[in-house]
CSV table of C-alpha atoms in Angstrom, one decimal:
chain,number,residue,atom,x,y,z
A,1,MET,CA,25.6,-2.9,4.0
A,2,LYS,CA,24.0,-5.9,2.2
A,3,SER,CA,24.8,-8.2,5.1
A,4,ASN,CA,23.2,-5.6,7.5
A,5,ILE,CA,20.0,-5.5,5.3
A,6,LYS,CA,19.9,-9.3,5.3
A,7,LYS,CA,20.2,-9.3,9.1
A,8,ILE,CA,17.4,-6.8,9.4
A,9,TRP,CA,15.2,-9.0,7.1
A,10,LEU,CA,16.0,-12.1,9.2
A,11,SER,CA,15.4,-10.3,12.4
A,12,SER,CA,12.1,-8.9,11.3
A,13,LEU,CA,10.9,-12.2,9.9
A,14,LEU,CA,11.8,-14.1,13.1
A,15,PHE,CA,10.1,-11.4,15.2
A,16,MET,CA,6.9,-11.6,13.2
A,17,ILE,CA,6.9,-15.4,13.7
A,18,SER,CA,7.7,-15.3,17.4
A,19,ARG,CA,5.5,-12.3,18.2
A,20,PRO,CA,2.5,-12.6,15.9
A,21,ILE,CA,0.8,-9.9,18.0
A,22,THR,CA,2.6,-7.4,15.8
A,23,LEU,CA,0.2,-8.3,13.0
A,24,LEU,CA,-2.8,-7.1,14.9
A,25,PRO,CA,-2.8,-3.5,13.6
A,26,PHE,CA,-2.4,-4.8,10.1
A,27,LEU,CA,-5.2,-7.3,10.7
A,28,ALA,CA,-7.4,-4.3,11.6
A,29,ILE,CA,-6.4,-2.6,8.3
A,30,ALA,CA,-7.2,-5.9,6.4
A,31,PHE,CA,-10.5,-6.2,8.2
A,32,LEU,CA,-11.5,-2.6,7.1
A,33,GLU,CA,-10.5,-3.3,3.6
A,34,ALA,CA,-12.4,-6.6,3.6
A,35,LEU,CA,-15.5,-4.7,4.8
A,36,ALA,CA,-15.1,-2.2,2.0
A,37,LEU,CA,-14.6,-5.1,-0.5
A,38,GLU,CA,-17.9,-6.7,0.7
A,39,PHE,CA,-19.7,-3.4,0.6
A,40,ILE,CA,-18.7,-2.7,-3.0
A,41,TYR,CA,-19.6,-6.3,-4.0
A,42,PHE,CA,-23.1,-6.0,-2.6
A,43,ALA,CA,-23.5,-2.4,-3.8
A,44,PRO,CA,-26.0,-3.3,-6.6
A,45,ARG,CA,-28.1,-5.3,-4.2
A,46,LYS,CA,-30.5,-4.3,-1.4
A,47,PRO,CA,-30.1,-3.1,1.2
A,48,VAL,CA,-26.7,-1.7,0.3
A,49,SER,CA,-28.0,-0.4,-3.0
A,50,ILE,CA,-30.2,2.0,-1.1
A,51,ILE,CA,-27.1,3.9,-0.1
A,52,ALA,CA,-24.6,3.0,-2.9
A,53,GLY,CA,-27.0,2.9,-5.8
A,54,PRO,CA,-27.6,6.7,-6.2
A,55,LEU,CA,-23.9,7.4,-6.0
A,56,ILE,CA,-23.0,4.8,-8.6
A,57,ARG,CA,-25.7,5.9,-11.0
A,58,LYS,CA,-24.5,9.6,-10.6
A,59,PHE,CA,-20.8,8.9,-11.4
A,60,PHE,CA,-20.9,5.7,-13.5
A,61,GLY,CA,-24.3,5.4,-15.0
A,62,GLU,CA,-26.9,2.6,-14.8
A,63,ALA,CA,-24.8,-0.2,-16.2
A,64,PRO,CA,-22.6,-0.9,-13.1
A,65,MET,CA,-25.8,-1.6,-11.1
A,66,HIS,CA,-26.2,-4.8,-13.0
A,67,TYR,CA,-24.1,-8.0,-13.3
A,68,PRO,CA,-21.5,-8.4,-14.8
A,69,PHE,CA,-21.0,-4.7,-15.5
A,70,ASN,CA,-20.7,-4.0,-11.8
A,71,PHE,CA,-17.2,-5.5,-11.9
A,72,ASN,CA,-16.1,-3.0,-14.5
A,73,ILE,CA,-15.8,-0.3,-11.8
A,74,PHE,CA,-14.8,-2.7,-9.0
A,75,PRO,CA,-11.0,-2.0,-9.1
A,76,GLU,CA,-11.6,1.8,-9.1
A,77,LEU,CA,-14.1,1.8,-6.3
A,78,PHE,CA,-11.9,-0.5,-4.1
A,79,TYR,CA,-8.9,1.7,-4.8
A,80,GLY,CA,-10.8,4.7,-3.6
A,81,ALA,CA,-11.9,2.8,-0.5
A,82,GLN,CA,-8.2,1.8,0.2
A,83,VAL,CA,-7.2,5.5,-0.2
A,84,ALA,CA,-9.7,6.6,2.4
A,85,ILE,CA,-8.9,3.7,4.8
A,86,HIS,CA,-5.1,4.5,4.6
A,87,ALA,CA,-5.6,8.2,5.2
A,88,LEU,CA,-8.2,7.9,8.1
A,89,ALA,CA,-7.0,4.7,9.9
A,90,GLY,CA,-4.1,3.0,8.1
A,91,ALA,CA,-1.4,5.4,9.1
A,92,PHE,CA,-2.7,5.6,12.7
A,93,LEU,CA,-2.7,1.8,13.0
A,94,MET,CA,0.8,1.6,11.5
A,95,GLY,CA,2.0,4.1,14.1
A,96,LEU,CA,0.4,1.9,16.8
A,97,ALA,CA,2.3,-1.1,15.3
A,98,VAL,CA,5.7,0.7,15.5
A,99,ASN,CA,5.0,1.6,19.2
A,100,MET,CA,4.1,-2.0,19.9
A,101,PHE,CA,7.2,-3.2,18.1
A,102,ARG,CA,9.4,-0.8,20.1
A,103,ASN,CA,7.9,-2.0,23.4
A,104,LEU,CA,8.3,-5.6,22.5
A,105,LYS,CA,11.9,-5.1,21.4
A,106,GLU,CA,12.8,-3.3,24.6
A,107,GLY,CA,11.0,-5.6,26.9
A,108,LEU,CA,8.4,-3.0,27.9
A,109,PRO,CA,4.8,-4.0,28.7
A,110,VAL,CA,2.3,-4.0,25.8
A,111,LYS,CA,-0.9,-2.5,27.1
A,112,SER,CA,-3.5,-1.9,24.5
A,113,LYS,CA,-5.1,1.1,26.2
A,114,ALA,CA,-1.8,2.9,26.6
A,115,LEU,CA,-0.7,2.1,23.0
A,116,VAL,CA,-4.0,3.5,21.6
A,117,ARG,CA,-3.8,6.5,23.9
A,118,ASN,CA,-0.3,7.3,22.8
A,119,ALA,CA,-1.2,6.8,19.1
A,120,LEU,CA,-4.2,9.1,19.4
A,121,LYS,CA,-2.0,11.9,20.7
A,122,ARG,CA,-0.2,11.8,17.4
A,123,TYR,CA,-3.3,11.1,15.2
A,124,MET,CA,-3.0,14.4,13.3
A,125,ALA,CA,0.6,13.6,12.4
A,126,PHE,CA,-0.4,10.1,11.2
A,127,PHE,CA,-3.4,11.5,9.3
A,128,ALA,CA,-1.1,14.1,7.6
A,129,TYR,CA,1.3,11.4,6.6
A,130,GLY,CA,-1.6,9.3,5.2
A,131,VAL,CA,-2.9,12.2,3.2
A,132,ALA,CA,0.7,13.0,1.9
A,133,ALA,CA,1.4,9.4,1.0
A,134,VAL,CA,-2.0,9.1,-0.9
A,135,LEU,CA,-1.3,12.4,-2.8
A,136,LEU,CA,2.1,11.3,-3.8
A,137,ILE,CA,0.8,7.9,-5.1
A,138,LEU,CA,-2.1,9.7,-6.9
A,139,LEU,CA,0.3,12.1,-8.6
A,140,LEU,CA,2.4,9.1,-9.7
A,141,LYS,CA,-0.8,7.5,-11.1
A,142,LYS,CA,-1.7,10.7,-12.9
A,143,PHE,CA,1.8,10.8,-14.3
A,144,GLY,CA,1.5,7.3,-15.6
A,145,VAL,CA,-1.8,8.0,-17.2
A,146,TYR,CA,-0.3,11.0,-19.0
A,147,ALA,CA,3.2,9.6,-19.8
A,148,VAL,CA,2.5,6.0,-20.7
A,149,PRO,CA,0.5,6.7,-23.9
A,150,LYS,CA,3.0,9.3,-25.0
A,151,ALA,CA,5.9,6.9,-24.4
A,152,VAL,CA,4.0,4.2,-26.4
A,153,ARG,CA,3.5,6.5,-29.3
A,154,LEU,CA,7.1,7.5,-29.3
A,155,LEU,CA,8.5,4.0,-29.0
A,156,SER,CA,6.1,2.7,-31.7
A,157,ARG,CA,8.2,4.6,-34.2
A,158,PHE,CA,11.4,2.7,-33.4
A,159,LEU,CA,10.4,-0.7,-31.9
A,160,PRO,CA,9.1,-3.7,-33.9
A,161,LEU,CA,5.5,-4.8,-33.4
A,162,GLY,CA,6.5,-7.9,-31.3
A,163,ALA,CA,8.4,-5.6,-28.8
A,164,MET,CA,5.4,-3.3,-28.6
A,165,LYS,CA,3.2,-6.1,-27.4
A,166,ILE,CA,5.2,-6.4,-24.1
A,167,MET,CA,5.4,-2.7,-23.5
A,168,PRO,CA,2.3,-2.6,-21.2
A,169,ILE,CA,4.0,-5.1,-19.0
A,170,VAL,CA,7.3,-3.1,-19.1
A,171,PHE,CA,5.5,0.1,-18.2
A,172,SER,CA,3.6,-1.6,-15.3
A,173,VAL,CA,6.9,-2.7,-13.9
A,174,VAL,CA,8.4,0.8,-14.3
A,175,MET,CA,5.4,2.3,-12.5
A,176,PHE,CA,5.7,-0.3,-9.7
A,177,THR,CA,9.4,0.6,-9.3
A,178,LEU,CA,8.7,4.3,-9.2
A,179,ASP,CA,6.1,3.6,-6.5
A,180,ILE,CA,8.8,1.9,-4.4
A,181,VAL,CA,11.2,4.8,-5.0
A,182,ILE,CA,8.6,7.2,-3.5
A,183,GLN,CA,8.1,4.7,-0.6
A,184,ALA,CA,11.9,4.7,0.0
A,185,PHE,CA,11.8,8.5,0.7
A,186,ILE,CA,8.7,8.4,3.1
A,187,ILE,CA,8.9,4.9,4.7
A,188,LEU,CA,10.7,6.2,7.8
A,189,THR,CA,8.2,9.0,8.5
A,190,ILE,CA,6.0,7.0,10.9
A,191,PRO,CA,8.9,5.3,12.7
A,192,ILE,CA,10.4,8.8,13.3
A,193,ILE,CA,7.1,10.2,14.5
A,194,VAL,CA,6.8,7.3,17.1
A,195,LEU,CA,10.4,6.6,18.0
A,196,GLU,CA,11.8,10.1,17.9
A,197,LYS,CA,8.5,11.9,18.8
A,198,LYS,CA,8.9,14.5,16.1
A,199,SER,CA,6.3,16.4,14.2
A,200,PHE,CA,4.9,15.3,10.9
A,201,ILE,CA,6.9,17.8,8.8
A,202,ARG,CA,10.2,17.1,10.7
A,203,SER,CA,9.6,13.4,10.4
A,204,LEU,CA,8.8,13.6,6.7
A,205,LEU,CA,11.9,15.7,6.0
A,206,GLY,CA,14.0,13.4,8.2
A,207,SER,CA,12.8,10.4,6.3
A,208,ALA,CA,13.6,12.1,3.0
A,209,CYS,CA,17.1,13.1,4.2
A,210,LEU,CA,17.9,9.7,5.5
A,211,ALA,CA,16.7,8.1,2.2
A,212,ALA,CA,18.9,10.6,0.2
A,213,LYS,CA,21.9,9.7,2.3
A,214,ASN,CA,21.2,5.9,2.4
A,215,PHE,CA,19.2,5.4,-0.7
A,216,GLY,CA,20.8,2.1,-1.8
A,217,ALA,CA,20.3,0.5,1.6
A,218,ILE,CA,16.7,1.7,2.2
A,219,PHE,CA,15.6,1.1,-1.4
A,220,SER,CA,17.1,-2.5,-1.3
A,221,MET,CA,15.5,-3.1,2.1
A,222,ILE,CA,12.0,-2.4,0.9
A,223,PHE,CA,12.3,-3.2,-2.8
A,224,PHE,CA,12.8,-7.0,-2.5
A,225,PRO,CA,9.9,-7.5,0.0
A,226,PHE,CA,7.6,-5.3,-2.1
A,227,PHE,CA,8.7,-7.1,-5.2
A,228,LEU,CA,6.8,-10.2,-4.0
A,229,TYR,CA,3.7,-8.0,-4.4
A,230,LEU,CA,4.4,-7.4,-8.1
A,231,PRO,CA,2.4,-10.3,-9.5
A,232,ILE,CA,-0.7,-9.1,-7.7
A,233,SER,CA,0.0,-5.5,-8.7
A,234,MET,CA,0.2,-6.6,-12.4
A,235,LEU,CA,-3.0,-8.6,-12.1
A,236,LYS,CA,-4.7,-5.5,-10.8
A,237,TRP,CA,-3.3,-3.5,-13.7
A,238,PHE,CA,-4.6,-5.9,-16.3
A,239,SER,CA,-7.7,-7.1,-14.4
A,240,PRO,CA,-10.1,-5.4,-16.9
A,241,GLN,CA,-8.7,-7.3,-19.8
A,242,LEU,CA,-8.3,-10.6,-17.9
A,243,SER,CA,-11.8,-10.5,-16.6
A,244,LEU,CA,-13.1,-10.3,-20.1
A,245,ARG,CA,-11.2,-13.5,-21.1
A,246,MET,CA,-11.8,-15.4,-17.9
A,247,PHE,CA,-14.7,-14.5,-15.6
A,248,PRO,CA,-16.2,-11.2,-14.3
A,249,GLU,CA,-15.5,-11.8,-10.6
A,250,LEU,CA,-11.7,-11.9,-11.2
A,251,PRO,CA,-11.1,-8.4,-9.8
A,252,LEU,CA,-12.8,-9.4,-6.5
A,253,LEU,CA,-10.4,-12.4,-6.1
A,254,ILE,CA,-7.4,-10.3,-7.0
A,255,SER,CA,-8.4,-7.6,-4.5
A,256,GLY,CA,-8.8,-10.3,-1.8
A,257,ALA,CA,-5.4,-11.7,-2.6
A,258,GLY,CA,-4.0,-8.2,-2.4
A,259,ILE,CA,-5.4,-7.7,1.1
A,260,ILE,CA,-3.9,-10.9,2.4
A,261,ALA,CA,-0.5,-10.3,0.8
A,262,ALA,CA,-0.4,-6.7,2.1
A,263,LEU,CA,-1.2,-7.9,5.6
A,264,PHE,CA,2.2,-9.7,5.9
A,265,LEU,CA,4.3,-7.6,3.6
A,266,ASP,CA,3.4,-4.2,5.1
A,267,CYS,CA,4.0,-5.5,8.6
A,268,PHE,CA,7.4,-6.9,7.5
A,269,VAL,CA,8.5,-3.8,5.7
A,270,LEU,CA,7.5,-1.5,8.5
A,271,MET,CA,9.3,-3.6,11.1
A,272,ALA,CA,12.4,-3.7,8.9
A,273,ALA,CA,12.3,0.1,8.5
A,274,SER,CA,11.8,0.6,12.3
A,275,THR,CA,14.7,-1.8,13.0
A,276,TRP,CA,17.0,0.0,10.6
A,277,LEU,CA,16.2,3.4,12.3
A,278,MET,CA,16.6,2.0,15.8
A,279,GLU,CA,20.0,0.5,14.9
A,280,LYS,CA,21.1,3.8,13.3
A,281,ASN,CA,20.1,5.7,16.4
A,282,LYS,CA,22.1,3.5,18.8
């Protein structure tokens, strides 16, 4: 199985290099996220502040409308923007990418209008997937907020002070791994919607069943590519503390780096998952 996963990785990587057009849907996602990043950056300034200012003051107070306090809420605002983009457009564009990938693999013509039209027919399925994925990640985040402080208090009774200092890093890695576990169970949903033309519910259940039966293969297939994103994920996790020690604009740079990394990693993982499903269905 390991050799098969390696072949899928190599095939997906070579396909991305030889057919860079497959990156277009992910470039569109990156463009939307970059626009959101720019909007949040200029939120305290006119003319953007005319729209964003009242909302920021209502939910966060007056301080975030002034430098450098505006960067204190930067990660939270950008995360919210990413959630909205993923639900409304991200899943749809990923479905378009799978359709494009299938056509290129099978030597079929890649016509943008036809691809968009086919993807629009399944928009509600993609939207439902986007909402479901967001809810699962938010539940995991809530679990982390609830469980991590309790675990720290429990472990503080048994571990020396030196070990406790690295516990935030350990917990961030654990949360990152749990995120990938969730992804393993839902990663095939969009490929199933597109390649097998099933409904959202049947695709989600199909993805979960395939992951349960082939968990080692699917988890390994997506874990190691996503692991490359771990440094950025950890920088996001600790950006409030790091920005105090370095410079306030650090969250902006980390978010920008995350957009660029996700552009390539998300494309690679989705193509690998689609390849795995296509080979399984042969």
